[in-house]
Coordinates of C-alpha atoms and ligand atoms in Angstrom, one line a residue:
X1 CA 5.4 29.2 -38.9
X2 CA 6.7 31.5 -36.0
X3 CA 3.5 30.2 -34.0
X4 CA 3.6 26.7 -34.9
X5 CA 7.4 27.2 -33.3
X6 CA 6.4 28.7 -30.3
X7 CA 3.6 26.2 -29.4
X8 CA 5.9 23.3 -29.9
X9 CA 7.8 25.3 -27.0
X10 CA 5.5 25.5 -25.1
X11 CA 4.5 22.4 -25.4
X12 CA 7.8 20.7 -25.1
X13 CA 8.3 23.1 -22.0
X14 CA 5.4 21.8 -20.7
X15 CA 5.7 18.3 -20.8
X16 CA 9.0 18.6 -19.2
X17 CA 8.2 20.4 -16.4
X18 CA 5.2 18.2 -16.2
X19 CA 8.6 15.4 -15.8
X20 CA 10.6 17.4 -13.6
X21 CA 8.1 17.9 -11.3
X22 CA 8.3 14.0 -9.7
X23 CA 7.5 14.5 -5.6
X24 CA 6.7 12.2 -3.3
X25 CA 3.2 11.3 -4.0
X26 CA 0.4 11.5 -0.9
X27 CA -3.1 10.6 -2.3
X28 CA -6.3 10.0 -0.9
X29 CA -9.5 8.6 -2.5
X30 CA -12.5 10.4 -1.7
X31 CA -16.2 8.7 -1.6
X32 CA -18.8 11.0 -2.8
X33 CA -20.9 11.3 1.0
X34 CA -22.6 14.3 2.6
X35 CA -20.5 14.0 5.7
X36 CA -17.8 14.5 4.5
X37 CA -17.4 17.1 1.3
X38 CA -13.8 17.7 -0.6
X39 CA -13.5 20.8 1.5
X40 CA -13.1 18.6 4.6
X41 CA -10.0 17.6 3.2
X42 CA -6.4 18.7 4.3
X43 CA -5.0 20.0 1.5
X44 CA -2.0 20.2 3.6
X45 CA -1.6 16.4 4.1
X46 CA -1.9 15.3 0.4
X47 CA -0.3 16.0 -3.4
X48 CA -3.0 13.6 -4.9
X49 CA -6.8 13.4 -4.1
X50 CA -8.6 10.8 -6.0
X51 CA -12.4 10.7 -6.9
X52 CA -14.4 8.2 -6.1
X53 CA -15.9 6.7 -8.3
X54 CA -17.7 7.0 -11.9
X55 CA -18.7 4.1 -13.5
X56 CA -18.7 3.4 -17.5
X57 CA -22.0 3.1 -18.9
X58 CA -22.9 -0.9 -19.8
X59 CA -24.3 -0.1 -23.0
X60 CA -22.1 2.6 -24.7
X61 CA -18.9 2.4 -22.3
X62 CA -19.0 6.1 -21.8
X63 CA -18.6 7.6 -18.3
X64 CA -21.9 7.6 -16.6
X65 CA -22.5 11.5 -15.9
X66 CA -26.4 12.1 -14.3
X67 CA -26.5 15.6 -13.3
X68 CA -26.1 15.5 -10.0
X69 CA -22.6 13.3 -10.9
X70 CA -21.8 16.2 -13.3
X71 CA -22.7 18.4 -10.1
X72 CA -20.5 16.6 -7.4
X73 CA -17.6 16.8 -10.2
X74 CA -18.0 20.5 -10.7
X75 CA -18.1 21.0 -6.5
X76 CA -14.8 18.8 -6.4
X77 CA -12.7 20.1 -8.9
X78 CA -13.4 23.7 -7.9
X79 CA -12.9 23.1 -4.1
X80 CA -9.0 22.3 -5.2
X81 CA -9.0 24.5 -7.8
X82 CA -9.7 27.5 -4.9
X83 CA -7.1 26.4 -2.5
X84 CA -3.6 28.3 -2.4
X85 CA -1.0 25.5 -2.5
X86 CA -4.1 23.5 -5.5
X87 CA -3.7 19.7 -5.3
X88 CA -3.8 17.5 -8.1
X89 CA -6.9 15.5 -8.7
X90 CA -8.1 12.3 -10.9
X91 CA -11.2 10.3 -11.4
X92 CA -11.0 6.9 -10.4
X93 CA -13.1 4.1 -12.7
X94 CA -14.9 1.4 -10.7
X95 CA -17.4 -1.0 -11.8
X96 CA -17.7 -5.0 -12.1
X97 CA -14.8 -6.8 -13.4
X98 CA -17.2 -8.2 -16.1
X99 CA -17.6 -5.1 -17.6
X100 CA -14.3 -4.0 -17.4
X101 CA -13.1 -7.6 -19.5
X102 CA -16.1 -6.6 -22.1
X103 CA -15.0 -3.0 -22.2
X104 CA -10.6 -3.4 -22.5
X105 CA -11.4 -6.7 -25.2
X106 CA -12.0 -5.2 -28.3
X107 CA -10.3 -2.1 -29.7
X108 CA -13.4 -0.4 -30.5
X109 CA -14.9 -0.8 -27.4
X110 CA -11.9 1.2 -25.3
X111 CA -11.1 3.6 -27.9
X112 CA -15.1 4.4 -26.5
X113 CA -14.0 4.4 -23.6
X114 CA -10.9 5.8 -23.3
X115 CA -12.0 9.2 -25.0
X116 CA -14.9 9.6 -22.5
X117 CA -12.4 9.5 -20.3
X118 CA -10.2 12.2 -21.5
X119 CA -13.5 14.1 -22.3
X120 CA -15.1 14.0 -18.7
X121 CA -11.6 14.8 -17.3
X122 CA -10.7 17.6 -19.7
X123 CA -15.0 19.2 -19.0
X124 CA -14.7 18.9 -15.2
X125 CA -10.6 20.5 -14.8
X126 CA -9.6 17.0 -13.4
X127 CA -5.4 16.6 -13.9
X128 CA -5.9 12.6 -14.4
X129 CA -7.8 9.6 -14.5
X130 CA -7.4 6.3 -12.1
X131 CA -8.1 3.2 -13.4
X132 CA -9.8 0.3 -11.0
X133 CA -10.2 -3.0 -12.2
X134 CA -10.7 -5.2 -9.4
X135 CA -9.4 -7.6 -10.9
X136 CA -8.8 -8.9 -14.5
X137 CA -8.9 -12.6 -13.8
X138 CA -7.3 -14.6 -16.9
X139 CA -4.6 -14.4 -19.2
X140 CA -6.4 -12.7 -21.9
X141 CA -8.2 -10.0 -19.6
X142 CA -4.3 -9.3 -18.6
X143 CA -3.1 -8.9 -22.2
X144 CA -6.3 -6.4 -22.9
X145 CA -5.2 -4.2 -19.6
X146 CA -1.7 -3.8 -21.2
X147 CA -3.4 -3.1 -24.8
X148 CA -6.3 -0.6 -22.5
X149 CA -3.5 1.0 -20.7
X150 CA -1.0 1.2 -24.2
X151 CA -3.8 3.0 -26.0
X152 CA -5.3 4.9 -23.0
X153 CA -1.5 6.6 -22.8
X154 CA -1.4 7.2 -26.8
X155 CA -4.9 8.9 -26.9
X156 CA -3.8 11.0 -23.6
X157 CA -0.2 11.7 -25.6
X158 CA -2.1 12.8 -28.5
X159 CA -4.8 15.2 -26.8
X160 CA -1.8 17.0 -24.8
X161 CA 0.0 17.8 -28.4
X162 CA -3.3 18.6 -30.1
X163 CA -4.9 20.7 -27.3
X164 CA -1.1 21.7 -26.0
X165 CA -1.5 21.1 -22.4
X166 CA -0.1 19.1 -19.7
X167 CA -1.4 15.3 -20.4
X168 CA -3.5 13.7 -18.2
X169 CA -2.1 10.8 -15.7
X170 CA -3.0 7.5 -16.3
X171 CA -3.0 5.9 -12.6
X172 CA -4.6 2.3 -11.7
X173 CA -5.1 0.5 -8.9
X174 CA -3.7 -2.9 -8.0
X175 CA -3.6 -6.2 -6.5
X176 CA -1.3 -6.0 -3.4
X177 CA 1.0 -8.3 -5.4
X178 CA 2.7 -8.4 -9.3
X179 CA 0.4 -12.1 -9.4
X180 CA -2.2 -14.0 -8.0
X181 CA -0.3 -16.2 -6.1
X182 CA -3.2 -17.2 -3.9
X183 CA -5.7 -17.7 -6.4
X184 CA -6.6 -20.2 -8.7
X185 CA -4.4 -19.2 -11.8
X186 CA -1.2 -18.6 -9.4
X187 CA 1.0 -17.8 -12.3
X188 CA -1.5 -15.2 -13.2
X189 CA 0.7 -11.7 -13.7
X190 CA -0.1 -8.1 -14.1
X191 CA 1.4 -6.7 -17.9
X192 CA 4.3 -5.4 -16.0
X193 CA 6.1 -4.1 -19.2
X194 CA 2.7 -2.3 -20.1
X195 CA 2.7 -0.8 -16.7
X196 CA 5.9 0.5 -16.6
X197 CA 5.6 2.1 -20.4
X198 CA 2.4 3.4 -20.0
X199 CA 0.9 4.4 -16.5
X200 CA 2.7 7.4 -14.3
X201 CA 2.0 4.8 -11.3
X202 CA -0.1 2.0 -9.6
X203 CA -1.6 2.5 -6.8
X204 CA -0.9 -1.1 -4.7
X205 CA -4.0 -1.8 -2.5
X206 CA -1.9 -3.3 0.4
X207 CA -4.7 -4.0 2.6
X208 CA -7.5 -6.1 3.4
X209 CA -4.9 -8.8 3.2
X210 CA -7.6 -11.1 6.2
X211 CA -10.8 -10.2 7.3
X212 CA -13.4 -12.0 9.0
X213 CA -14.0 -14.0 5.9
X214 CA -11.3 -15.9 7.4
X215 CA -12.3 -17.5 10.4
X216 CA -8.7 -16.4 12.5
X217 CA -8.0 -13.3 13.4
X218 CA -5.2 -11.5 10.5
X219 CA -3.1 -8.4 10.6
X220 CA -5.3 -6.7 7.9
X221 CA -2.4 -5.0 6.6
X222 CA 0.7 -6.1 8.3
X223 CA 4.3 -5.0 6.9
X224 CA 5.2 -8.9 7.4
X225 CA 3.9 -12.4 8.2
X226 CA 6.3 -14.7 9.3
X227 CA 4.1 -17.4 8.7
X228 CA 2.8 -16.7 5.1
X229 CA 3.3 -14.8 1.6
X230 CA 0.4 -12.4 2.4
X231 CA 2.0 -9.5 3.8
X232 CA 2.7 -5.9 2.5
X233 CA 6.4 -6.6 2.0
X234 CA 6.1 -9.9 0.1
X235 CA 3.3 -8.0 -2.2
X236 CA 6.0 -4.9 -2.8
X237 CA 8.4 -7.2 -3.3
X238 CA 6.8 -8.8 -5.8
X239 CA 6.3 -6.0 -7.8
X240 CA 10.0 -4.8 -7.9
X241 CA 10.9 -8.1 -8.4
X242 CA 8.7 -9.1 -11.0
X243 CA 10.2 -5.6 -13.0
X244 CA 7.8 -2.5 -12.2
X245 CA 10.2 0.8 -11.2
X246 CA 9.8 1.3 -7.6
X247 CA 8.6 4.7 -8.2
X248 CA 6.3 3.5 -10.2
X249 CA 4.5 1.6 -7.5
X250 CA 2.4 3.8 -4.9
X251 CA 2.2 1.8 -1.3
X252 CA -1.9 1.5 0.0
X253 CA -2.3 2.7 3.6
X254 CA -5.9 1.6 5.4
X255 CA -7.5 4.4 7.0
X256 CA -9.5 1.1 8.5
X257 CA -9.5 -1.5 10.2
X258 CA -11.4 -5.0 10.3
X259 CA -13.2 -6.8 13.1
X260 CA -13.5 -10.3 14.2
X261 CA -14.9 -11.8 17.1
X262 CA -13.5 -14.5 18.8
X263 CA -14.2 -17.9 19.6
X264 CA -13.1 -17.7 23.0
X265 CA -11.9 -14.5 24.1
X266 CA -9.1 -15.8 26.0
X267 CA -7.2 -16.6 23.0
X268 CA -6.5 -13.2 21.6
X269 CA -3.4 -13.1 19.2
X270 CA -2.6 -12.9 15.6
X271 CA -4.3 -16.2 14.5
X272 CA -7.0 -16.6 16.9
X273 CA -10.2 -18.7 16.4
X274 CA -12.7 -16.2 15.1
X275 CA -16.5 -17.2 14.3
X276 CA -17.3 -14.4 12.4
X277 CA -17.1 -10.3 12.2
X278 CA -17.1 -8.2 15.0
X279 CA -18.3 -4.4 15.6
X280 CA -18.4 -1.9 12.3
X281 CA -20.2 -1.9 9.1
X282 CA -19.6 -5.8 7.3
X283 CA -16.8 -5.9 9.9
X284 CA -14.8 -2.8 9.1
X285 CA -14.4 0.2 11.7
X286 CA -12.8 3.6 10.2
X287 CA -9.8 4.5 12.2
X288 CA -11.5 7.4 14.3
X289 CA -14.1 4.1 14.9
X290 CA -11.5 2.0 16.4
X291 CA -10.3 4.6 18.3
X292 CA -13.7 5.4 19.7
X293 CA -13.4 1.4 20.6
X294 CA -10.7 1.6 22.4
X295 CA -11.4 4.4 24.6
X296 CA -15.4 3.2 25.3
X297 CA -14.2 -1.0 25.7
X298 CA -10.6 0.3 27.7
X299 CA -9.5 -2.5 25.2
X300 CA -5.9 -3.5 25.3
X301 CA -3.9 -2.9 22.4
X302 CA -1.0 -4.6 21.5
X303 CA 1.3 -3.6 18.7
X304 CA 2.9 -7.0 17.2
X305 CA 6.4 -7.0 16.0
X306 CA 6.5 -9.9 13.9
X307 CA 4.1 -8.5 11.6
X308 CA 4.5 -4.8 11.9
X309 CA 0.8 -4.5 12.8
X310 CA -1.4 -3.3 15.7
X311 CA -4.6 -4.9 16.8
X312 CA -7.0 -4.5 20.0
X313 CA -9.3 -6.6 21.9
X314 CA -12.2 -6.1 24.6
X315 CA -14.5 -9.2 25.6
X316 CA -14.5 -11.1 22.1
X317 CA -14.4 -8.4 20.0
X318 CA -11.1 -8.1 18.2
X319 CA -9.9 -5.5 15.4
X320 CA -6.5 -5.2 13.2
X321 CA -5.9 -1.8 12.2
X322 CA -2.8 0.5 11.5
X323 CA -2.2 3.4 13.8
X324 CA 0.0 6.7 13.4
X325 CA 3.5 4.4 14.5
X326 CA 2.6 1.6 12.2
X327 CA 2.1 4.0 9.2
X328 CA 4.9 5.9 10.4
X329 CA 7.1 2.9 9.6
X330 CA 5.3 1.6 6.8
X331 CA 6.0 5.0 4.9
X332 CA 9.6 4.7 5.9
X333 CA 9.6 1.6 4.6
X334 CA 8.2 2.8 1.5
X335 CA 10.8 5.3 1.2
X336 CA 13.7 2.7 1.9
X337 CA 12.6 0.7 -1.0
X338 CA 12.4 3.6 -3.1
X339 CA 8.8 3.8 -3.9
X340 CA 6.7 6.4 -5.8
X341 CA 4.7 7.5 -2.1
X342 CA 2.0 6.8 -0.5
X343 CA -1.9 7.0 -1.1
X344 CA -4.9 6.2 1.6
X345 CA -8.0 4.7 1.5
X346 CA -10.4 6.5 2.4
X347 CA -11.1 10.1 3.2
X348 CA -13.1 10.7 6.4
X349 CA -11.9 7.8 8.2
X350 CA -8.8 9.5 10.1
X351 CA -9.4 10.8 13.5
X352 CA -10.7 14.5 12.7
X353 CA -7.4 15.8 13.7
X354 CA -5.7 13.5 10.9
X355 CA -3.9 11.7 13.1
X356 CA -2.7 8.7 10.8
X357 CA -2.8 11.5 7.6
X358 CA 0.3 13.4 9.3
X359 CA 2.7 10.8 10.0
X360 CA 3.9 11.0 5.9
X361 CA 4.3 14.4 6.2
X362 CA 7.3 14.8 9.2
X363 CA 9.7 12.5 10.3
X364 CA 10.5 10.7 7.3
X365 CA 14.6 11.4 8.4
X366 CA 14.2 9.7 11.6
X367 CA 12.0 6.8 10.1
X368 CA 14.3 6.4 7.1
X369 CA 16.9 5.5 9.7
X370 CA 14.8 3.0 11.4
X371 CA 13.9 0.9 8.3
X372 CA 17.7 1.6 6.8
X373 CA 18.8 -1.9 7.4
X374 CA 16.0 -3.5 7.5
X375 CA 14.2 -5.8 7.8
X376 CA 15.9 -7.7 10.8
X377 CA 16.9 -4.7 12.9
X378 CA 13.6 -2.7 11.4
X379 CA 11.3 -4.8 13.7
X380 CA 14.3 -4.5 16.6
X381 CA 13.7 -0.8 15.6
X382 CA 10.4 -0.8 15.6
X383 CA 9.8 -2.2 19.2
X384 CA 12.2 0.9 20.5
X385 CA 10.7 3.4 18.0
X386 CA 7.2 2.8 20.4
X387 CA 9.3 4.4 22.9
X388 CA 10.9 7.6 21.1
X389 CA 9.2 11.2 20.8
X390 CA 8.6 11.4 17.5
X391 CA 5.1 10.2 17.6
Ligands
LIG401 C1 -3.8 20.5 8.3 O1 -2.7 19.8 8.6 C2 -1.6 20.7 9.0 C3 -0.3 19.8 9.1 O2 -0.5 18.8 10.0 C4 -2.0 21.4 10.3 O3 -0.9 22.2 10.7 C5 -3.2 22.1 10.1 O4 -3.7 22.7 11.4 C6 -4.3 21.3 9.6 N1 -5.5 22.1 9.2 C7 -6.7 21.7 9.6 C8 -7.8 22.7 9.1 O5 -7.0 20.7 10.2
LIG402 C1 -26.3 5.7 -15.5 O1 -26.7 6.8 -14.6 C2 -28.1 6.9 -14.5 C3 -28.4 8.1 -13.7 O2 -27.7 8.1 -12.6 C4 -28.6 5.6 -13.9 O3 -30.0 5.7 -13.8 C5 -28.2 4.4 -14.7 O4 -28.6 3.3 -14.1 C6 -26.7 4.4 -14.9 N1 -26.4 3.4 -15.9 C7 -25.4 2.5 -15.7 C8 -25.3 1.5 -16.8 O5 -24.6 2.6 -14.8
LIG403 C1 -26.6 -2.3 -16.9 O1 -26.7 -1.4 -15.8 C2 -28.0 -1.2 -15.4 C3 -28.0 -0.1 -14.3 O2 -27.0 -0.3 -13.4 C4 -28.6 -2.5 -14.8 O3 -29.9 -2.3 -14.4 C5 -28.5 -3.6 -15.9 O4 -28.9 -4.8 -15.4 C6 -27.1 -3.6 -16.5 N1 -27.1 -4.5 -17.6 C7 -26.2 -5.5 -17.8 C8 -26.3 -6.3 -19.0 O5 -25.3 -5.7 -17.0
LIG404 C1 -13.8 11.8 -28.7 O1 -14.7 11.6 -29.7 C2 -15.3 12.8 -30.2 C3 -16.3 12.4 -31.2 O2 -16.9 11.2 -31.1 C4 -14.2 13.6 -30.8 O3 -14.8 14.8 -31.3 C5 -13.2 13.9 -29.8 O4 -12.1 14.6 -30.4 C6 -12.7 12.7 -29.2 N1 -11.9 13.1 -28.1 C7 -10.7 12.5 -27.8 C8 -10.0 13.0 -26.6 O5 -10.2 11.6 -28.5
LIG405 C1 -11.3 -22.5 9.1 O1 -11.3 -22.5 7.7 C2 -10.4 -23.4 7.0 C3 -10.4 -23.1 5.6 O2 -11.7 -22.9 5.1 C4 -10.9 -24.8 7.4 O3 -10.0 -25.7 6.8 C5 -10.9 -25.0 8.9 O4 -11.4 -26.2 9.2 C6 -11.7 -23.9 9.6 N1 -11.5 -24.0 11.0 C7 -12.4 -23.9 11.9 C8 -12.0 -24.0 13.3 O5 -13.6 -23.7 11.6
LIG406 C1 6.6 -17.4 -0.4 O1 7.1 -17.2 -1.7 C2 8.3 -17.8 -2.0 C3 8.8 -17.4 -3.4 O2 7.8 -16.8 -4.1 C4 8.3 -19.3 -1.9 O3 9.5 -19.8 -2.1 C5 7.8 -19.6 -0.5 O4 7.6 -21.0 -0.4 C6 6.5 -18.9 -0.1 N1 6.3 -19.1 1.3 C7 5.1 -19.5 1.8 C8 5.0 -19.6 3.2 O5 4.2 -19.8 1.1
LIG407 C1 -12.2 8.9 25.8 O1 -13.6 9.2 26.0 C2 -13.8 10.2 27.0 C3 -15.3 10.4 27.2 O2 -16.0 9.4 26.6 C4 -13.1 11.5 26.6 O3 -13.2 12.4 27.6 C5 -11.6 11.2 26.3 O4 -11.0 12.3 25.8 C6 -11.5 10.1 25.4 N1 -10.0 9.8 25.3 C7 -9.5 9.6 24.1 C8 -8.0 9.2 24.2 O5 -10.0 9.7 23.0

């Protein structure tokens, strides 16, 4: 009886301080790759580092775990695990949207999954599990994500009580906006009420917003677009309005950026007639890439205020990325809006002295005070802010 007591708290102690303990989240995914291992990463810089990926099975919906996976987990966990200040990590889920629909339609199909879940979390010390489904893409795959993430936060309720220890996050990430306002099914909506009941956060992947899919050249990941819906504030927006808590909603910073080349390479803005990618893996550079760009080309580099972006160009090569000063103000952005933090994608990309990592970490006074006001006086702001010492 006296036991029984005692666990519950414990327990209840445990789940609160598991409450109390709200900072401002600074992930990072990491991508299982020999050049760059989990110890590589600055523990310093982040509160959150995300595992990437493990895929469900496509015959029993269980984790796929080989044993070099099982391996890789052990080495990841333990490498945060060993650190003095430990960070908190999660798997993240990937695999095709097909699957994903199959898996989250039918109840005995995600209780399957959702306990391998728990399970390979709970065997390989992870704190969480991340969920990305890129994308549902009707109605009913929407209603099974709410019923997916409603039972996924029951089981993980349920196994903290029973086992008495901290419960796992639930994360997922997201669609840069609430809907699908470019798509086919516009009115197409993420289960907002499930998300704010049932997820600690989402995980907004506010970039890759053009590309040289498009055949002009896009801020990949610009702030705003005067000319268009497709920009990181009208995707943030979206979310608050359409009902999610603001610190429920976790703002995606590129650690990348993407490459055109241009038709004629004396037309060089924002919108420029592009025939097709430019330098960089399927016409993407990593941010220490671009930089090596810059400096080999001597391109010029031009950071544009009406979108809050930064691009460069050399010959007909052309590439919108962010730099340390755009993610500077994007994070003070985030914080002006209230937001849950900040996560990157991906690990390894930065410059090796984390140049574009460090700007969440200091400053966030000064930046605070740029964006307060905004959005008129941000980009007003932002043009000066090119010229201060905080950089
Ligand atoms: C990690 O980042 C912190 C904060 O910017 C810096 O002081 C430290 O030197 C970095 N450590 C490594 C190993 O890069
Ligand atoms: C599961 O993992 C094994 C070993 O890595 C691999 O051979 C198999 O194709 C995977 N199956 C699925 C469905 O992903
Ligand atoms: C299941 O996954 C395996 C391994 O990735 C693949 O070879 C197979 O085609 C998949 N089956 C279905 C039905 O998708
Ligand atoms: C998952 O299922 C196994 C048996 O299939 C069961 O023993 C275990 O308790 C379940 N775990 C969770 C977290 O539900
Ligand atoms: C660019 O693509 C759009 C949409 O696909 C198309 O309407 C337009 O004609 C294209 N422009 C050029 C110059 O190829
Ligand atoms: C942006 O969205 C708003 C409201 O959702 C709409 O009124 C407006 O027409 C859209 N603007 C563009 C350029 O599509
Ligand atoms: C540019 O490259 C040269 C050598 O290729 C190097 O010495 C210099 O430090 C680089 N500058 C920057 C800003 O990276």
């Amino acid at each position: 009886m006296a036991a029984t007591l005692l666990n519950l708290i414990i327990c209840a102690v445990t789940v609160l301080w598991a409450i109390a303990t709200t900072t401002a989240i600074k992930g990072i995914y990491w991508l299982e790759q020999p050049e760059f291992p989990p110890s590589a990463i600055n523990t310093s810089l982040f509160t959150h580092v995300f595992y990437a990926f493990l895929q469900p099975n496509n015959k029993t919906y269980e984790l796929n775990i080989s044993d070099s996976t099982a391996t890789s987990l052990t080495t990841f966990t333990n490498t945060f695990r060993a650190k003095t200040a430990p960070i908190t990590t999660l798997i993240s889920i990937n695999t095709d949207a097909t699957l994903f629909a199959l898996i989250a339609s039918n109840p005995s199909t995600r209780a399957i999954f959702i306990n391998s879940t728990i399970h390979v979390a709970r065997t390989f010390h992870f704190h969480g599990v991340d969920l990305d489904w890129e994308f549902p893409q009707t109605f009913d795959q929407m209603n099974h994500l709410a019923q997916l993430l409603h039972e996924w936060r029951a089981a993980i309720a349920a196994e903290s009580v029973a086992t008495c220890r901290k419960p796992l996050l639930l994360t997922a990430a997201v669609y840069f906006a609430a809907n699908f306002f470019l798509s086919k099914a516009p009115s197409l909506t993420y289960p907002i009420h499930s998300i704010n009941e049932n997820v600690d956060w989402v995980n907004v992947m506010a970039y890759d917003l053009h590309g040289s899919w498009s055949n002009k050249t896009g801020a990949p990941a610009g702030l705003f677009d005067p000319e268009s819906n497709v920009s990181v504030d009208f995707g943030l927006r979206s979310w608050i309005q359409g009902g999610v808590h603001p610190e429920k909603l976790v703002m995606g910073l590129p650690l990348f950026g993407r490459t055109w080349q241009l038709r004629d390479p004396n037309v060089h803005g924002i919108g420029a007639p592009a025939v097709g990618s430019g330098p960089g893996l399927d016409g993407a550079m990593g941010f220490f890439q671009v930089m090596d760009f810059n400096n080999k080309t001597g391109a010029r580099v031009v950071h544009d205020m009406e979108t809050g972006s930064v691009y460069s160009y050399s010959g007909s090569y052309w590439v919108g990325y962010d730099d340390p000063l755009t993610v500077a103000v994007k994070v003070g952005y985030a914080q002006a809006l209230s937001l849950g933090g900040y996560f990157f994608w991906a690990a390894g990309l930065d410059t090796t002295d984390w140049k574009i990592s460090t700007k969440g970490k200091g400053n966030l006074k000064y930046i605070q005070k740029i964006v307060s006001g905004f959005q008129n006086n941000l980009l007003k702001e932002f043009s000066k802010s090119e010229k201060s010492t905080f950089l």
